[in-house]
Amino acid sequence: MDKIRAQFQRMMNGERYSRFTLQPSENGERHAEVNLSDYAADGDTAAEAPGSPSFRPAPLHHSSRTVAFIILGTLMVFLGGYLVGFISHHKPKVESDCGPSSTDKIGGMDPGKPSPTLSWKDVSQLLTSKLSSEAFKKTLKDFDLKSRSAGSEEDMSLANRIFDTFKTLGMTPWTDIHYVQLQTPDTQNPNTVHFGSDIIKPVGYLAYSKPGKVEGRLVYGNYGRQKDLDFVQGKVDLKGAVLLLRAGKIPFAQQVDNGAKMGAHAVLIYLDTADYKLATDTELYGHVHLGSGDPYTPGFPSFNHTLFAPMESAGLPEIPAQTITASSAAILLKEIGGPEVDTNSDFKGELKSVVYKLGGSQNITVEVNNVLVNKEIHNVFGVIKGFTDPDRYVVLGAQRDAWGRGYTKATVGTSVLIELAKAFQEMVKKDDFRPRRSIIFASWSAGEFGSVGATEWLEGYMSSLDRSVFTYINLDGVVMGQERFIASASPLLYSLIESTMKEVNMPRKSVSIYQAMGGNNWESRVLRTMSMEDPAYPFLAFAGIPSMCFHFIQSNSESYPYYGTSLDNMDHLNYRTSQRTSNVTATAAQFAGLMTLRLVHDHLLGLDVSRYYGPITKAVVQVYKRVNQLTQSGQLKDVSPNWLNRARGSYRRAADAIAGAIANTDLTDEESCRILNDRIMKVEHSLLSPYVSVVEAPFRHLLLGRGPHTLAAIAEAQDLEKLRLHLALATWNLQGCANAMAANVWDIDDDI
């Protein structure tokens, strides 16, 4: 028998059955490699395909003696196997542990083990019980840092702490590294403002301002909204002016862009005491990129191995912009001259000893010397993998960098992220919770420069994320007060927001958020249109992922006055929450956690496609009015909005078809639910226009994006030839969304 085995082994070792060999790599993985030199020695193979290796083995040639050994060996092996099997079947049976190894488990749980019966009430109560105010007191204190600017040592140290926390929780964390260009003041050549004999040297600044030195007539333009500048233009020429604007109402980037379009040479922005009850020497920080991400790698990620094309974002400003303090603004306004503003208009602020005038008579010089610096930034991730659909993710994200302490935006958001990660992981390990889908916890860097870290991640992995990430929930600034609740989100999430509001009580009250915010009339009091300054905006308008931001706020303000200043600290937030920041933070965590829980617990995704029909109808009506107006005036011929209206109808019918399919489907059947979920997940991404460049118009969303392709822009278009083109493309964009919702291609017909 041994002789037979030896002969068989020699024979097998002497033959090559594969042209591939597995070679261990540096990272421990094994890769199939082809040794091309083997083919040169193989005469038969080389002759068969010169210059190109064949993967067909050469015919085997054996002697008759070898064949006899093979037959005899095979018979003996077969006979031995039969005897072993016969004996084993007559032995007493012994139970053994045949469970999967620890490497087959997810988060300490066995994915193959039947899921225990945990009702929605069970899991929601479990989660809520783990998010206590006492836990947040400690976490808020742990993550409160004096400095955390993007790419700094403090930022990197905090990233490592978060990574280690995820690792301790058994989440197998990973880091996403980007090399970005951020703009900072030049310490050797500070920014200055010259006005007569006054020289102002501000400490704050606006990142991504265009550097340079310009001079022009000083003009006061209120908030810099288009209606403000149109009003001023009727009294003072804005061409060549330096605009002095109040912060608020619209983002800094929009203020600067509006000023540039009116022909201004520069923009100065300050905090008026009418809007911000702050000390008049408070410095202000921000950015003026009319977009998100690294503006020097528009549309593609800033990885180290990326070929950096010599291009810039179309959203970079064309003029210098700079912040000044309220006390500096008062100096300028006292000497500005020109027509006085109407005392009953909102142009009038509350700076002391100042008569608000429009100016236009005194020259001012603005010099901005900001410099670009290369920074390495780290996004940190942890994941709890789903047990049914691990390839579907809900992402919870929070920015960890700030201009100063950034307590409200960065500390609170990071604390909520960490406590939710702990709570969910404990539910999986100790409480038999089996999320159907995965939960990703993301800590972003360079958020203060325009969601740079988050956008670069989206750009880097867009091709896979749009098919896998079904919701993004942002945790920045979730606590700015305690008396009211507001949210900005994709319409797909409206129904889920409503149901979650009914389950969470307002801070320090015994009534639900839903009841406190008007019950059936909650939408008008809670919902806001998502704007470009929302951290979730790139996920929605750039990547086509249903997203949301939410905030607990004061009753008299929807903004937080300390953002972008050194005053964003624990004391000021405690004042606005009556010293109950940890309680309100726990409530915010419960809201985000229950939304997440619903999305990963139910068989069917909690995204309501019918909720988009209202916004679509409203936008189509505006286009209808515009086209009909132009047609009746004779300015536009041979153009009809009827096709757009038909596309709107197609969306409604497709949404109704999904609702009908849900009603007629056994929702305990996993495969049926996955098919339905696939149809639902296509909606948001299908509303991104495929006809525009991500470099020129990165926010491609048909309804919520920015650019001439949007329905809102078409309703206001002045160029009639472009109106024709964009109307046609928008029509098919909307029709394509309806087609995508229809699932199978054979279901797409005139009914859709």
Short mmCIF file of C-alpha atoms in Angstrom, two decimals, residues 141-476:
data_model
loop_
_atom_site.label_atom_id
_atom_site.label_comp_id
_atom_site.label_asym_id
_atom_site.label_seq_id
_atom_site.Cartn_x
_atom_site.Cartn_y
_atom_site.Cartn_z
CA LYS A 141 -16.00 66.19 28.40
CA ASP A 142 -13.64 63.67 26.79
CA PHE A 143 -14.01 65.14 23.30
CA ASP A 144 -13.88 68.82 24.28
CA LEU A 145 -10.57 70.14 22.89
CA LYS A 146 -9.14 73.65 22.84
CA SER A 147 -8.04 73.33 19.23
CA ARG A 148 -8.91 70.91 16.43
CA SER A 149 -8.15 72.57 13.09
CA ALA A 150 -8.23 70.28 10.05
CA GLY A 151 -5.00 68.36 9.47
CA SER A 152 -3.41 69.55 12.73
CA GLU A 153 -1.76 67.33 15.33
CA GLU A 154 -4.86 67.69 17.51
CA ASP A 155 -7.07 66.58 14.62
CA MET A 156 -4.85 63.56 13.94
CA SER A 157 -4.71 62.65 17.63
CA LEU A 158 -8.50 62.80 17.87
CA ALA A 159 -8.80 60.64 14.74
CA ASN A 160 -6.56 58.03 16.38
CA ARG A 161 -8.68 58.08 19.54
CA ILE A 162 -11.83 57.48 17.54
CA PHE A 163 -10.10 54.70 15.58
CA ASP A 164 -9.02 53.01 18.83
CA THR A 165 -12.54 53.33 20.23
CA PHE A 166 -14.01 51.60 17.17
CA LYS A 167 -11.31 48.93 17.44
CA THR A 168 -12.08 48.33 21.12
CA LEU A 169 -15.72 47.84 20.14
CA GLY A 170 -14.66 45.15 17.67
CA MET A 171 -15.70 47.12 14.61
CA THR A 172 -12.61 46.50 12.44
CA PRO A 173 -12.16 50.24 11.73
CA TRP A 174 -10.40 51.72 8.73
CA THR A 175 -9.04 55.12 7.71
CA ASP A 176 -9.60 57.03 4.49
CA ILE A 177 -6.64 59.37 3.80
CA HIS A 178 -6.73 62.41 1.51
CA TYR A 179 -4.18 65.05 0.58
CA VAL A 180 -6.04 68.31 0.20
CA GLN A 181 -5.31 71.98 -0.29
CA LEU A 182 -6.66 74.22 2.45
CA GLN A 183 -6.30 78.01 2.54
CA THR A 184 -4.99 79.84 5.61
CA PRO A 185 -3.79 83.40 6.34
CA ASP A 186 -0.13 84.20 5.71
CA THR A 187 1.40 84.85 9.15
CA GLN A 188 4.21 86.88 7.55
CA ASN A 189 1.89 88.97 5.40
CA PRO A 190 -1.46 89.53 7.17
CA ASN A 191 -4.70 90.57 5.49
CA THR A 192 -5.48 94.28 5.83
CA VAL A 193 -8.21 96.83 5.14
CA HIS A 194 -7.28 100.49 4.52
CA PHE A 195 -9.98 103.15 4.88
CA GLY A 196 -8.69 106.70 5.04
CA SER A 197 -6.31 106.82 7.98
CA ASP A 198 -7.73 103.65 9.51
CA ILE A 199 -5.88 100.37 9.05
CA ILE A 200 -7.71 97.20 10.05
CA LYS A 201 -5.83 93.91 10.49
CA PRO A 202 -8.43 91.18 11.09
CA VAL A 203 -7.52 87.82 12.62
CA GLY A 204 -10.47 85.93 11.17
CA TYR A 205 -10.59 85.11 7.47
CA LEU A 206 -12.55 83.43 4.69
CA ALA A 207 -10.91 80.32 3.24
CA TYR A 208 -10.66 80.05 -0.55
CA SER A 209 -10.93 83.81 -1.07
CA LYS A 210 -9.16 85.02 -4.16
CA PRO A 211 -5.87 86.61 -3.03
CA GLY A 212 -5.07 90.13 -4.15
CA LYS A 213 -5.20 93.83 -3.41
CA VAL A 214 -8.15 95.85 -4.76
CA GLU A 215 -9.59 99.31 -4.30
CA GLY A 216 -13.14 100.54 -4.77
CA ARG A 217 -15.99 102.64 -3.43
CA LEU A 218 -17.36 101.32 -0.14
CA VAL A 219 -21.03 100.30 -0.48
CA TYR A 220 -23.29 98.78 2.17
CA GLY A 221 -25.33 95.88 0.76
CA ASN A 222 -27.23 94.49 3.77
CA TYR A 223 -27.10 90.64 3.66
CA GLY A 224 -25.94 90.45 0.05
CA ARG A 225 -29.06 88.65 -1.12
CA GLN A 226 -29.93 89.22 -4.74
CA LYS A 227 -32.93 91.35 -3.78
CA ASP A 228 -30.70 93.45 -1.49
CA LEU A 229 -28.17 94.11 -4.23
CA ASP A 230 -30.87 94.86 -6.80
CA PHE A 231 -32.25 97.48 -4.43
CA VAL A 232 -28.83 99.05 -3.86
CA GLN A 233 -28.05 99.01 -7.59
CA GLY A 234 -31.03 101.28 -8.15
CA LYS A 235 -29.41 103.94 -5.95
CA VAL A 236 -25.64 103.29 -6.06
CA ASP A 237 -23.61 101.71 -8.85
CA LEU A 238 -22.11 98.44 -7.64
CA LYS A 239 -19.63 98.01 -10.45
CA GLY A 240 -16.14 98.33 -9.03
CA ALA A 241 -17.44 98.67 -5.45
CA VAL A 242 -16.26 97.01 -2.26
CA LEU A 243 -19.36 95.57 -0.62
CA LEU A 244 -19.82 95.66 3.15
CA LEU A 245 -22.29 92.91 4.10
CA ARG A 246 -23.91 91.57 7.25
CA ALA A 247 -23.45 87.86 7.97
CA GLY A 248 -26.63 85.78 7.94
CA LYS A 249 -29.60 84.74 5.79
CA ILE A 250 -27.40 83.13 3.09
CA PRO A 251 -23.96 81.43 3.13
CA PHE A 252 -20.75 83.46 2.82
CA ALA A 253 -20.04 81.84 -0.54
CA GLN A 254 -23.40 82.95 -1.92
CA GLN A 255 -22.85 86.51 -0.65
CA VAL A 256 -19.51 86.73 -2.43
CA ASP A 257 -20.83 85.14 -5.62
CA ASN A 258 -23.77 87.56 -5.73
CA GLY A 259 -21.41 90.50 -5.25
CA ALA A 260 -19.09 89.32 -8.02
CA LYS A 261 -22.02 88.97 -10.44
CA MET A 262 -22.96 92.59 -9.76
CA GLY A 263 -19.44 93.73 -10.64
CA ALA A 264 -18.09 94.30 -7.12
CA HIS A 265 -14.32 94.16 -6.63
CA ALA A 266 -14.31 92.72 -3.10
CA VAL A 267 -16.58 91.77 -0.20
CA LEU A 268 -16.26 92.46 3.53
CA ILE A 269 -18.51 90.54 5.97
CA TYR A 270 -19.22 91.32 9.62
CA LEU A 271 -21.50 90.23 12.49
CA ASP A 272 -24.13 92.90 13.13
CA THR A 273 -25.43 93.06 16.69
CA ALA A 274 -28.99 92.99 15.34
CA ASP A 275 -28.39 89.36 14.31
CA TYR A 276 -25.63 88.24 16.67
CA LYS A 277 -25.68 89.36 20.30
CA LEU A 278 -21.91 89.02 20.60
CA ALA A 279 -19.04 91.19 21.70
CA THR A 280 -18.20 93.59 18.88
CA ASP A 281 -14.57 92.44 18.77
CA THR A 282 -15.52 88.82 17.94
CA GLU A 283 -13.51 87.47 15.00
CA LEU A 284 -15.31 85.50 12.30
CA TYR A 285 -14.12 82.49 10.24
CA GLY A 286 -15.61 80.66 7.29
CA HIS A 287 -15.12 79.67 3.66
CA VAL A 288 -16.36 81.07 0.35
CA HIS A 289 -16.18 78.05 -1.95
CA LEU A 290 -19.55 77.77 -3.66
CA GLY A 291 -19.35 74.00 -3.49
CA SER A 292 -17.93 71.26 -1.31
CA GLY A 293 -14.75 69.23 -1.16
CA ASP A 294 -11.24 70.18 -2.22
CA PRO A 295 -11.83 72.88 -4.89
CA TYR A 296 -8.56 71.95 -6.60
CA THR A 297 -9.69 68.38 -7.33
CA PRO A 298 -13.27 69.02 -8.48
CA GLY A 299 -15.20 65.87 -9.23
CA PHE A 300 -12.40 63.43 -8.33
CA PRO A 301 -10.79 62.38 -5.03
CA SER A 302 -7.61 63.85 -3.60
CA PHE A 303 -5.87 60.52 -3.06
CA ASN A 304 -2.08 60.50 -3.01
CA HIS A 305 -1.93 58.40 -6.19
CA THR A 306 -4.45 60.56 -8.09
CA LEU A 307 -3.30 62.43 -11.17
CA PHE A 308 -4.04 66.00 -10.15
CA ALA A 309 -5.36 67.76 -13.22
CA PRO A 310 -4.63 71.51 -13.45
CA MET A 311 -8.20 72.61 -12.84
CA GLU A 312 -10.21 74.52 -10.26
CA SER A 313 -13.78 74.27 -9.07
CA ALA A 314 -16.22 76.55 -10.84
CA GLY A 315 -17.37 77.56 -7.36
CA LEU A 316 -14.17 79.37 -6.38
CA PRO A 317 -14.76 83.12 -5.95
CA GLU A 318 -13.51 85.60 -8.54
CA ILE A 319 -12.94 88.42 -6.05
CA PRO A 320 -11.23 88.82 -2.64
CA ALA A 321 -13.36 88.35 0.48
CA GLN A 322 -12.55 89.03 4.12
CA THR A 323 -14.29 89.11 7.50
CA ILE A 324 -14.00 92.03 9.92
CA THR A 325 -15.31 92.56 13.45
CA ALA A 326 -18.47 94.50 14.24
CA SER A 327 -16.38 97.27 15.84
CA SER A 328 -14.36 97.59 12.61
CA ALA A 329 -17.57 97.66 10.57
CA ALA A 330 -18.86 100.49 12.79
CA ILE A 331 -15.77 102.55 11.88
CA LEU A 332 -16.53 102.10 8.19
CA LEU A 333 -20.26 102.75 8.45
CA LYS A 334 -19.76 106.00 10.35
CA GLU A 335 -17.85 107.43 7.39
CA ILE A 336 -19.47 105.60 4.47
CA GLY A 337 -21.71 108.49 3.33
CA GLY A 338 -24.26 108.21 0.55
CA PRO A 339 -28.06 107.81 0.73
CA GLU A 340 -29.51 106.85 4.09
CA VAL A 341 -31.47 103.56 4.24
CA ASP A 342 -35.16 103.47 5.07
CA THR A 343 -35.49 103.07 8.83
CA ASN A 344 -38.40 100.66 8.32
CA SER A 345 -36.39 98.32 6.07
CA ASP A 346 -34.33 95.37 7.25
CA PHE A 347 -31.20 97.20 6.00
CA LYS A 348 -30.95 98.91 9.37
CA GLY A 349 -28.82 97.03 11.90
CA GLU A 350 -28.11 97.76 15.54
CA LEU A 351 -24.50 98.91 15.71
CA LYS A 352 -24.21 101.73 18.23
CA SER A 353 -23.71 105.31 17.02
CA VAL A 354 -24.15 104.25 13.39
CA VAL A 355 -26.53 105.74 10.83
CA TYR A 356 -26.85 103.09 8.15
CA LYS A 357 -26.16 104.55 4.70
CA LEU A 358 -25.55 102.96 1.32
CA GLY A 359 -22.22 104.69 0.64
CA GLY A 360 -20.67 104.90 -2.80
CA SER A 361 -18.53 108.01 -2.13
CA GLN A 362 -15.52 106.84 -0.07
CA ASN A 363 -12.76 104.58 -1.41
CA ILE A 364 -11.45 101.59 0.53
CA THR A 365 -8.61 99.12 -0.11
CA VAL A 366 -8.79 95.42 0.71
CA GLU A 367 -5.72 93.19 0.67
CA VAL A 368 -6.05 89.41 1.06
CA ASN A 369 -2.85 87.37 1.27
CA ASN A 370 -4.17 83.91 2.13
CA VAL A 371 -1.97 81.00 1.04
CA LEU A 372 -2.72 77.40 0.07
CA VAL A 373 -1.26 74.67 2.27
CA ASN A 374 -1.17 70.95 1.60
CA LYS A 375 -2.73 68.93 4.41
CA GLU A 376 -3.14 65.24 5.05
CA ILE A 377 -6.58 64.55 6.50
CA HIS A 378 -8.03 61.31 7.85
CA ASN A 379 -11.63 60.14 7.77
CA VAL A 380 -12.20 57.35 10.30
CA PHE A 381 -14.84 54.62 9.96
CA GLY A 382 -16.30 51.81 12.01
CA VAL A 383 -18.98 49.36 10.91
CA ILE A 384 -21.55 47.00 12.35
CA LYS A 385 -22.28 44.56 9.55
CA GLY A 386 -25.80 43.53 8.72
CA PHE A 387 -26.91 39.92 9.06
CA THR A 388 -29.18 39.79 6.01
CA ASP A 389 -28.02 42.52 3.61
CA PRO A 390 -24.52 43.51 4.78
CA ASP A 391 -23.91 45.21 1.43
CA ARG A 392 -26.52 47.89 2.22
CA TYR A 393 -25.41 50.67 4.55
CA VAL A 394 -26.87 53.53 6.51
CA VAL A 395 -24.12 56.04 7.34
CA LEU A 396 -23.98 58.20 10.47
CA GLY A 397 -21.44 61.01 10.17
CA ALA A 398 -19.99 63.84 12.25
CA GLN A 399 -17.33 66.45 11.62
CA ARG A 400 -14.54 66.55 14.23
CA ASP A 401 -12.53 69.62 13.13
CA ALA A 402 -13.34 73.26 13.94
CA TRP A 403 -11.90 76.79 13.72
CA GLY A 404 -11.55 76.89 17.52
CA ARG A 405 -13.08 74.61 20.15
CA GLY A 406 -16.06 73.92 17.93
CA TYR A 407 -18.01 72.53 20.86
CA THR A 408 -21.51 72.65 19.38
CA LYS A 409 -20.66 71.43 15.89
CA ALA A 410 -17.72 69.08 16.46
CA THR A 411 -17.73 67.97 20.11
CA VAL A 412 -21.45 67.25 20.36
CA GLY A 413 -21.62 65.54 16.97
CA THR A 414 -18.59 63.35 17.69
CA SER A 415 -19.99 62.42 21.10
CA VAL A 416 -23.32 61.35 19.59
CA LEU A 417 -21.47 59.30 16.96
CA ILE A 418 -19.40 57.45 19.57
CA GLU A 419 -22.27 56.80 21.98
CA LEU A 420 -24.46 55.46 19.17
CA ALA A 421 -21.63 53.16 18.07
CA LYS A 422 -21.31 51.84 21.63
CA ALA A 423 -25.06 51.37 22.02
CA PHE A 424 -25.58 49.51 18.74
CA GLN A 425 -22.55 47.28 19.25
CA GLU A 426 -23.67 46.37 22.77
CA MET A 427 -27.12 45.50 21.44
CA VAL A 428 -25.53 43.13 18.92
CA LYS A 429 -23.10 41.48 21.35
CA LYS A 430 -25.23 41.25 24.48
CA ASP A 431 -28.88 41.64 23.51
CA ASP A 432 -29.21 39.38 20.46
CA PHE A 433 -29.98 42.27 18.10
CA ARG A 434 -29.43 41.35 14.45
CA PRO A 435 -29.53 44.40 12.16
CA ARG A 436 -30.55 43.36 8.68
CA ARG A 437 -28.34 46.00 7.08
CA SER A 438 -24.99 47.52 7.99
CA ILE A 439 -24.38 50.70 9.98
CA ILE A 440 -21.28 52.77 9.17
CA PHE A 441 -20.03 55.35 11.68
CA ALA A 442 -17.93 58.09 10.01
CA SER A 443 -15.77 60.81 11.55
CA TRP A 444 -14.97 63.49 8.94
CA SER A 445 -12.11 65.97 8.82
CA ALA A 446 -11.94 69.41 7.15
CA GLY A 447 -15.67 69.95 7.48
CA GLU A 448 -15.17 73.66 8.20
CA PHE A 449 -13.71 74.14 4.71
CA GLY A 450 -16.88 72.89 3.03
CA SER A 451 -17.38 69.19 3.91
CA VAL A 452 -13.99 68.44 2.36
CA GLY A 453 -13.37 65.06 4.00
CA ALA A 454 -16.88 63.77 3.36
CA THR A 455 -16.98 64.98 -0.25
CA GLU A 456 -13.58 63.48 -1.08
CA TRP A 457 -14.82 60.13 0.25
CA LEU A 458 -17.93 60.39 -1.93
CA GLU A 459 -15.82 61.26 -4.97
CA GLY A 460 -13.45 58.37 -4.28
CA TYR A 461 -16.08 55.66 -4.00
CA MET A 462 -19.06 57.04 -5.91
CA SER A 463 -19.39 54.02 -8.20
CA SER A 464 -20.13 51.70 -5.28
CA LEU A 465 -21.71 54.05 -2.75
CA ASP A 466 -24.69 55.00 -4.90
CA ARG A 467 -25.71 51.32 -5.00
CA SER A 468 -25.01 50.58 -1.35
CA VAL A 469 -25.63 53.62 0.87
CA PHE A 470 -29.38 54.07 1.21
CA THR A 471 -29.39 56.87 3.83
CA TYR A 472 -26.99 59.38 5.38
CA ILE A 473 -27.76 61.01 8.76
CA ASN A 474 -25.60 63.96 9.75
CA LEU A 475 -24.91 64.67 13.42
CA ASP A 476 -23.27 68.11 13.22
#
